[in-house]
């Protein structure tokens, strides 16, 4: 809450008045998150190596990935640290939405940390059982959904869903909104987790989605702009922009170390937290359904796994050479960097489609 102390001093020095602007604090959050990540990155990677916290490569994965075995993992801790500090410095801590999205991100990060820890301790790619992991995610998601519904209170948009491309259609779920939102959060976190399979793929794609939702959060928190664009106006949602800016800065710093050849992997502590963060942001700014568009790449990756498993169980045949989808293209002959950059381009196109809904209504 450093920004508030600085803003209170604007009566002594008028330029400090700039701290009341969300856009200025968001810029500070990006820079702060990036700086923290770049400074903490090298010593954290060295510490992970000393503790022998290395990635175990699943045997059924591409053979080329076996060379990555032992690369430090749990780098998502770096992302979380570089997100929390900027939001504490530059965010308005009197705004409940800040605490909701921060707590949700840390809760899912905690689940991922437990999963990663068990994998490291056992020395193989075997952490929490699928049922255990899903149960913990559902509990965290239900808690987040309840918090979001309670903070929204009696607002017109509480418990309802805005439908992309249609300005006059709104689906009122009432209190059934909570389990629906839990489904969104669990799906989002697992989709990002499945996408995290190549150097820089998940974090680069997340940066694109994060930038897109930072725009939606800012617009939703600005009543006049929300009214002009005919999107739900959410009191206080603008502060989520500062959180997403922190996430953007932290993500850029992590990408510095995660680009090919990766010096560190984010692990489940990073991927589950990132997926939950973007899902929570979508819920707060009332663009939950649009997550399917903005996060289209993550939907493709998760969908490829679902289709692959269903096809094999029902027909005994595979649709893809390997799932998730990025492995299919690897086995088709694309270099890892080609897959990553081309998937980034696809992620950017999905995000542009999402932004287009602001005018196509």
Short mmCIF file of C-alpha atoms in Angstrom, two decimals:
data_model
loop_
_atom_site.label_atom_id
_atom_site.label_comp_id
_atom_site.label_asym_id
_atom_site.label_seq_id
_atom_site.Cartn_x
_atom_site.Cartn_y
_atom_site.Cartn_z
CA UNK A 1 0.00 0.00 0.00
CA UNK A 2 3.00 2.24 -0.61
CA UNK A 3 1.06 4.04 -3.32
CA UNK A 4 -1.48 5.31 -0.76
CA UNK A 5 1.24 6.84 1.40
CA UNK A 6 2.73 8.54 -1.65
CA UNK A 7 -0.67 9.72 -2.84
CA UNK A 8 -1.45 11.21 0.59
CA UNK A 9 1.62 13.39 0.13
CA UNK A 10 0.30 14.92 -3.10
CA UNK A 11 -0.84 17.97 -1.12
CA UNK A 12 2.83 18.67 -0.43
CA UNK A 13 4.01 17.87 -3.95
CA UNK A 14 1.31 17.84 -6.63
CA UNK A 15 3.02 15.40 -9.06
CA UNK A 16 2.37 12.63 -6.54
CA UNK A 17 -1.29 12.90 -7.51
CA UNK A 18 -0.42 10.56 -10.38
CA UNK A 19 -0.51 7.62 -7.94
CA UNK A 20 -4.29 7.69 -7.88
CA UNK A 21 -4.40 6.53 -11.49
CA UNK A 22 -4.75 2.80 -12.06
CA UNK A 23 -2.83 2.94 -15.32
CA UNK A 24 0.19 4.51 -13.62
CA UNK A 25 0.19 1.99 -10.80
CA UNK A 26 -0.25 -0.84 -13.30
CA UNK A 27 2.86 0.37 -15.12
CA UNK A 28 4.75 0.42 -11.81
CA UNK A 29 3.49 -3.10 -11.05
CA UNK A 30 4.84 -4.42 -14.37
CA UNK A 31 8.25 -2.88 -13.79
CA UNK A 32 8.37 -4.02 -10.16
CA UNK A 33 7.31 -7.58 -10.99
CA UNK A 34 9.85 -7.77 -13.81
CA UNK A 35 12.66 -6.39 -11.64
CA UNK A 36 11.90 -8.74 -8.74
CA UNK A 37 11.75 -11.73 -11.07
CA UNK A 38 15.02 -10.90 -12.80
CA UNK A 39 16.81 -10.31 -9.48
CA UNK A 40 15.46 -13.37 -7.68
CA UNK A 41 15.63 -15.69 -10.69
CA UNK A 42 19.35 -16.66 -10.70
CA UNK A 43 19.68 -17.33 -6.94
CA UNK A 44 16.40 -19.26 -6.93
CA UNK A 45 17.52 -21.44 -9.84
CA UNK A 46 20.83 -22.11 -8.06
CA UNK A 47 18.97 -23.00 -4.88
CA UNK A 48 16.68 -25.39 -6.74
CA UNK A 49 19.72 -27.09 -8.25
CA UNK A 50 21.40 -27.42 -4.85
CA UNK A 51 18.25 -28.99 -3.43
CA UNK A 52 18.06 -31.34 -6.44
CA UNK A 53 14.58 -30.11 -7.27
CA UNK A 54 14.63 -31.24 -10.88
CA UNK A 55 11.99 -32.12 -13.42
CA UNK A 56 11.10 -35.78 -13.89
CA UNK A 57 10.17 -36.43 -17.52
CA UNK A 58 7.28 -38.80 -18.14
CA UNK A 59 8.37 -41.89 -20.06
CA UNK A 60 5.47 -41.70 -22.52
CA UNK A 61 6.48 -38.19 -23.62
CA UNK A 62 8.59 -37.37 -26.70
CA UNK A 63 12.01 -38.98 -26.49
CA UNK A 64 13.67 -35.63 -27.22
CA UNK A 65 12.42 -34.36 -23.86
CA UNK A 66 14.50 -36.84 -21.88
CA UNK A 67 17.43 -34.43 -22.20
CA UNK A 68 15.44 -31.98 -20.04
CA UNK A 69 15.39 -34.34 -17.06
CA UNK A 70 16.85 -32.69 -13.98
CA UNK A 71 16.12 -29.12 -15.10
CA UNK A 72 15.08 -27.18 -11.97
CA UNK A 73 11.32 -27.06 -11.51
CA UNK A 74 8.89 -25.28 -9.15
CA UNK A 75 9.91 -22.00 -10.79
CA UNK A 76 6.32 -20.92 -10.30
CA UNK A 77 7.43 -19.81 -6.84
CA UNK A 78 9.39 -17.08 -8.60
CA UNK A 79 6.26 -15.97 -10.43
CA UNK A 80 4.19 -15.88 -7.23
CA UNK A 81 6.82 -13.86 -5.37
CA UNK A 82 7.07 -11.39 -8.23
CA UNK A 83 3.27 -11.01 -8.26
CA UNK A 84 2.54 -10.65 -4.55
CA UNK A 85 5.13 -7.96 -3.76
CA UNK A 86 4.00 -5.48 -6.48
CA UNK A 87 0.33 -5.88 -5.62
CA UNK A 88 1.13 -5.18 -1.96
CA UNK A 89 3.06 -2.08 -3.00
CA UNK A 90 0.86 -0.62 -5.70
CA UNK A 91 -2.58 -2.18 -5.25
CA UNK A 92 -5.47 -0.72 -3.30
CA UNK A 93 -5.62 -3.20 -0.43
CA UNK A 94 -8.98 -1.82 0.71
CA UNK A 95 -10.53 -3.29 -2.44
CA UNK A 96 -11.88 -6.82 -1.81
CA UNK A 97 -11.27 -7.95 -5.39
CA UNK A 98 -7.52 -7.63 -4.85
CA UNK A 99 -7.65 -10.09 -1.95
CA UNK A 100 -10.00 -12.47 -3.77
CA UNK A 101 -7.81 -12.87 -6.86
CA UNK A 102 -4.58 -12.95 -4.84
CA UNK A 103 -5.92 -15.58 -2.42
CA UNK A 104 -7.29 -17.69 -5.30
CA UNK A 105 -3.96 -17.59 -7.12
CA UNK A 106 -2.02 -18.56 -3.98
CA UNK A 107 -4.49 -21.33 -3.09
CA UNK A 108 -4.10 -23.04 -6.46
CA UNK A 109 -0.37 -22.38 -6.30
CA UNK A 110 -0.33 -24.19 -2.96
CA UNK A 111 -2.01 -27.22 -4.50
CA UNK A 112 0.54 -27.19 -7.29
CA UNK A 113 3.38 -26.85 -4.78
CA UNK A 114 2.19 -29.94 -2.92
CA UNK A 115 1.98 -31.88 -6.18
CA UNK A 116 5.48 -30.75 -7.24
CA UNK A 117 6.94 -31.51 -3.82
CA UNK A 118 5.65 -35.07 -3.91
CA UNK A 119 7.05 -35.57 -7.40
CA UNK A 120 10.48 -34.37 -6.31
CA UNK A 121 10.46 -36.41 -3.11
CA UNK A 122 9.49 -39.58 -4.95
CA UNK A 123 11.96 -38.92 -7.77
CA UNK A 124 9.43 -39.58 -10.51
CA UNK A 125 6.60 -37.83 -12.33
CA UNK A 126 4.10 -38.96 -9.70
CA UNK A 127 2.65 -36.41 -7.31
CA UNK A 128 -0.87 -36.18 -5.96
CA UNK A 129 -3.33 -38.78 -7.17
CA UNK A 130 -5.69 -37.41 -9.81
CA UNK A 131 -8.67 -37.66 -7.45
CA UNK A 132 -6.79 -35.91 -4.63
CA UNK A 133 -5.61 -33.12 -6.89
CA UNK A 134 -9.09 -32.59 -8.34
CA UNK A 135 -10.72 -32.60 -4.90
CA UNK A 136 -8.35 -29.92 -3.62
CA UNK A 137 -8.95 -27.81 -6.71
CA UNK A 138 -12.71 -28.11 -6.37
CA UNK A 139 -12.58 -27.02 -2.72
CA UNK A 140 -10.38 -24.01 -3.58
CA UNK A 141 -12.59 -23.14 -6.56
CA UNK A 142 -15.80 -23.32 -4.54
CA UNK A 143 -14.26 -21.05 -1.91
CA UNK A 144 -13.22 -18.58 -4.62
CA UNK A 145 -16.63 -18.74 -6.27
CA UNK A 146 -18.35 -18.07 -2.95
CA UNK A 147 -16.07 -15.11 -2.25
CA UNK A 148 -16.71 -13.61 -5.69
CA UNK A 149 -20.47 -14.03 -5.31
CA UNK A 150 -20.46 -12.47 -1.84
CA UNK A 151 -18.28 -9.52 -2.84
CA UNK A 152 -20.57 -8.84 -5.81
CA UNK A 153 -23.44 -8.62 -3.32
CA UNK A 154 -26.62 -7.18 -4.82
CA UNK A 155 -24.98 -5.74 -7.90
CA UNK A 156 -27.02 -6.19 -11.11
CA UNK A 157 -24.36 -8.47 -12.55
CA UNK A 158 -24.05 -10.73 -9.46
CA UNK A 159 -24.71 -14.34 -10.35
CA UNK A 160 -25.19 -13.61 -14.04
CA UNK A 161 -23.18 -14.26 -17.18
CA UNK A 162 -22.68 -11.81 -20.01
CA UNK A 163 -22.86 -13.46 -23.43
CA UNK A 164 -20.10 -12.38 -25.87
CA UNK A 165 -21.28 -10.56 -29.03
CA UNK A 166 -24.75 -9.95 -27.53
CA UNK A 167 -25.32 -6.78 -25.51
CA UNK A 168 -28.84 -7.57 -24.32
CA UNK A 169 -28.45 -11.22 -23.36
CA UNK A 170 -27.50 -12.12 -19.80
CA UNK A 171 -27.86 -15.54 -18.19
CA UNK A 172 -28.93 -15.31 -14.54
CA UNK A 173 -27.56 -18.29 -12.60
CA UNK A 174 -28.37 -16.93 -9.15
CA UNK A 175 -26.51 -18.89 -6.47
CA UNK A 176 -25.89 -21.70 -8.97
CA UNK A 177 -23.25 -19.32 -10.26
CA UNK A 178 -20.87 -20.57 -7.54
CA UNK A 179 -20.55 -24.18 -8.78
CA UNK A 180 -20.43 -22.89 -12.36
CA UNK A 181 -17.55 -20.60 -11.49
CA UNK A 182 -15.82 -23.46 -9.67
CA UNK A 183 -15.99 -25.41 -12.93
CA UNK A 184 -14.48 -22.45 -14.79
CA UNK A 185 -11.58 -22.14 -12.34
CA UNK A 186 -10.79 -25.86 -12.29
CA UNK A 187 -10.98 -26.07 -16.09
CA UNK A 188 -8.83 -22.97 -16.54
CA UNK A 189 -6.12 -24.10 -14.12
CA UNK A 190 -5.90 -27.58 -15.64
CA UNK A 191 -5.92 -26.26 -19.21
CA UNK A 192 -2.86 -24.09 -18.49
CA UNK A 193 -1.27 -27.04 -16.70
CA UNK A 194 -1.68 -29.20 -19.81
CA UNK A 195 -0.24 -26.45 -22.01
CA UNK A 196 2.92 -26.30 -19.92
CA UNK A 197 4.97 -28.80 -21.88
CA UNK A 198 7.44 -26.83 -23.99
CA UNK A 199 9.96 -24.12 -23.12
CA UNK A 200 8.13 -20.80 -22.91
CA UNK A 201 4.83 -22.08 -24.30
CA UNK A 202 2.57 -21.73 -21.27
CA UNK A 203 4.02 -18.50 -19.88
CA UNK A 204 4.11 -16.77 -23.26
CA UNK A 205 0.50 -17.71 -23.99
CA UNK A 206 -0.50 -16.62 -20.49
CA UNK A 207 1.11 -13.23 -21.00
CA UNK A 208 -1.11 -12.67 -24.04
CA UNK A 209 -4.27 -13.70 -22.17
CA UNK A 210 -3.23 -11.62 -19.16
CA UNK A 211 -2.77 -8.49 -21.27
CA UNK A 212 -6.21 -9.02 -22.79
CA UNK A 213 -7.98 -9.44 -19.47
CA UNK A 214 -6.15 -6.46 -17.99
CA UNK A 215 -7.96 -4.39 -20.64
CA UNK A 216 -11.31 -5.95 -19.76
CA UNK A 217 -10.72 -5.42 -16.04
CA UNK A 218 -9.84 -1.76 -16.54
CA UNK A 219 -12.90 -1.17 -18.73
CA UNK A 220 -15.23 -3.00 -16.33
CA UNK A 221 -13.97 -0.85 -13.45
CA UNK A 222 -14.53 2.38 -15.40
CA UNK A 223 -18.27 3.01 -15.30
CA UNK A 224 -18.38 5.44 -18.23
CA UNK A 225 -16.31 3.27 -20.54
CA UNK A 226 -18.29 0.19 -19.50
CA UNK A 227 -21.54 1.97 -20.26
CA UNK A 228 -20.24 3.18 -23.62
CA UNK A 229 -19.04 -0.31 -24.61
CA UNK A 230 -22.17 -1.92 -23.12
CA UNK A 231 -20.30 -4.34 -20.88
CA UNK A 232 -21.06 -5.00 -17.18
CA UNK A 233 -19.66 -2.29 -14.90
CA UNK A 234 -18.05 -3.82 -11.83
CA UNK A 235 -17.18 -1.51 -8.96
CA UNK A 236 -13.54 -1.92 -7.98
CA UNK A 237 -12.64 -4.24 -10.86
CA UNK A 238 -10.10 -1.69 -12.07
CA UNK A 239 -7.76 -2.78 -9.26
CA UNK A 240 -7.59 -6.22 -10.84
CA UNK A 241 -5.70 -4.45 -13.63
CA UNK A 242 -2.86 -3.77 -11.18
CA UNK A 243 -2.80 -7.46 -10.17
CA UNK A 244 -2.71 -8.58 -13.81
CA UNK A 245 0.03 -6.05 -14.51
CA UNK A 246 2.04 -7.59 -11.67
CA UNK A 247 1.40 -11.00 -13.22
CA UNK A 248 2.54 -9.66 -16.57
CA UNK A 249 5.82 -8.34 -15.16
CA UNK A 250 6.43 -11.57 -13.25
CA UNK A 251 5.63 -13.59 -16.37
CA UNK A 252 8.10 -11.62 -18.48
CA UNK A 253 10.81 -12.21 -15.90
CA UNK A 254 10.04 -15.94 -15.81
CA UNK A 255 10.07 -16.13 -19.60
CA UNK A 256 13.62 -14.73 -19.47
CA UNK A 257 14.71 -17.95 -17.75
CA UNK A 258 12.14 -20.29 -19.29
CA UNK A 259 12.77 -19.58 -22.98
CA UNK A 260 14.48 -22.33 -24.96
CA UNK A 261 16.62 -23.92 -23.67
CA UNK A 262 14.84 -23.49 -20.35
CA UNK A 263 16.88 -22.92 -17.20
CA UNK A 264 13.83 -23.59 -15.03
CA UNK A 265 10.30 -24.95 -15.37
CA UNK A 266 7.30 -23.43 -13.61
CA UNK A 267 5.89 -26.75 -12.38
CA UNK A 268 2.33 -27.18 -11.19
CA UNK A 269 2.87 -24.47 -8.58
CA UNK A 270 3.07 -22.05 -11.47
CA UNK A 271 0.67 -23.48 -14.05
CA UNK A 272 -2.24 -24.13 -11.67
CA UNK A 273 -1.83 -20.69 -10.10
CA UNK A 274 -1.70 -18.93 -13.47
CA UNK A 275 -4.77 -20.73 -14.78
CA UNK A 276 -6.74 -19.91 -11.64
CA UNK A 277 -5.64 -16.27 -11.78
CA UNK A 278 -6.88 -15.73 -15.32
CA UNK A 279 -10.11 -17.60 -14.56
CA UNK A 280 -10.69 -15.47 -11.48
CA UNK A 281 -9.97 -12.28 -13.42
CA UNK A 282 -12.51 -13.34 -16.05
CA UNK A 283 -15.12 -13.88 -13.33
CA UNK A 284 -14.48 -10.56 -11.60
CA UNK A 285 -14.82 -8.48 -14.76
CA UNK A 286 -17.84 -10.58 -15.83
CA UNK A 287 -16.30 -12.05 -18.96
CA UNK A 288 -16.36 -15.70 -17.91
CA UNK A 289 -17.72 -17.11 -21.18
CA UNK A 290 -15.23 -15.05 -23.15
CA UNK A 291 -12.46 -17.07 -21.50
CA UNK A 292 -13.20 -19.80 -24.05
CA UNK A 293 -12.23 -17.31 -26.79
CA UNK A 294 -9.37 -15.43 -25.15
CA UNK A 295 -7.94 -18.68 -23.81
CA UNK A 296 -8.67 -20.51 -27.03
CA UNK A 297 -5.19 -22.01 -27.18
CA UNK A 298 -5.61 -23.53 -23.72
CA UNK A 299 -9.00 -24.89 -24.82
CA UNK A 300 -7.35 -26.50 -27.83
CA UNK A 301 -4.67 -28.11 -25.68
CA UNK A 302 -7.13 -29.45 -23.11
CA UNK A 303 -9.56 -30.49 -25.83
CA UNK A 304 -6.89 -32.52 -27.60
CA UNK A 305 -6.29 -34.53 -24.43
CA UNK A 306 -10.02 -35.14 -23.91
CA UNK A 307 -10.49 -36.23 -27.53
CA UNK A 308 -7.40 -38.43 -27.46
CA UNK A 309 -8.48 -40.27 -24.31
CA UNK A 310 -12.11 -40.61 -25.45
CA UNK A 311 -11.12 -41.90 -28.88
CA UNK A 312 -8.70 -44.45 -27.48
CA UNK A 313 -11.19 -45.75 -24.93
CA UNK A 314 -14.13 -45.89 -27.34
CA UNK A 315 -12.41 -46.89 -30.59
CA UNK A 316 -9.01 -48.12 -29.52
CA UNK A 317 -7.46 -45.55 -31.86
CA UNK A 318 -5.64 -42.27 -31.34
CA UNK A 319 -6.56 -39.04 -33.14
CA UNK A 320 -3.21 -37.32 -32.57
CA UNK A 321 0.31 -38.67 -32.63
CA UNK A 322 0.47 -37.58 -28.99
CA UNK A 323 -1.52 -35.30 -26.70
CA UNK A 324 -1.52 -32.50 -25.64
CA UNK A 325 -1.58 -30.91 -29.08
CA UNK A 326 1.90 -29.35 -28.92
CA UNK A 327 3.44 -32.84 -28.75
CA UNK A 328 1.53 -33.85 -31.89
CA UNK A 329 3.27 -31.14 -33.89
CA UNK A 330 6.62 -31.98 -32.33
CA UNK A 331 6.27 -35.55 -33.56
CA UNK A 332 5.13 -34.20 -36.93
CA UNK A 333 8.58 -32.69 -37.35
CA UNK A 334 8.21 -29.14 -36.05
CA UNK A 335 11.11 -27.86 -33.97
CA UNK A 336 10.21 -26.99 -30.37
CA UNK A 337 10.75 -23.27 -30.95
CA UNK A 338 8.53 -23.42 -34.06
CA UNK A 339 5.70 -24.96 -32.08
CA UNK A 340 6.04 -22.39 -29.31
CA UNK A 341 6.15 -19.29 -31.51
CA UNK A 342 3.36 -20.51 -33.78
CA UNK A 343 1.19 -21.31 -30.76
CA UNK A 344 1.89 -17.82 -29.42
CA UNK A 345 0.59 -16.43 -32.70
CA UNK A 346 -2.55 -18.55 -32.36
CA UNK A 347 -2.97 -17.31 -28.77
CA UNK A 348 -2.66 -13.71 -29.99
CA UNK A 349 -5.31 -14.28 -32.65
CA UNK A 350 -7.71 -15.69 -30.05
CA UNK A 351 -7.09 -12.68 -27.83
CA UNK A 352 -7.80 -10.29 -30.69
CA UNK A 353 -11.06 -12.14 -31.31
CA UNK A 354 -11.90 -11.62 -27.65
CA UNK A 355 -11.16 -7.90 -27.83
CA UNK A 356 -13.29 -7.64 -30.96
CA UNK A 357 -16.36 -8.47 -28.88
CA UNK A 358 -16.08 -5.02 -27.34
CA UNK A 359 -17.39 -3.53 -30.56
CA UNK A 360 -19.18 -6.47 -32.17
CA UNK A 361 -22.32 -6.35 -30.05
#
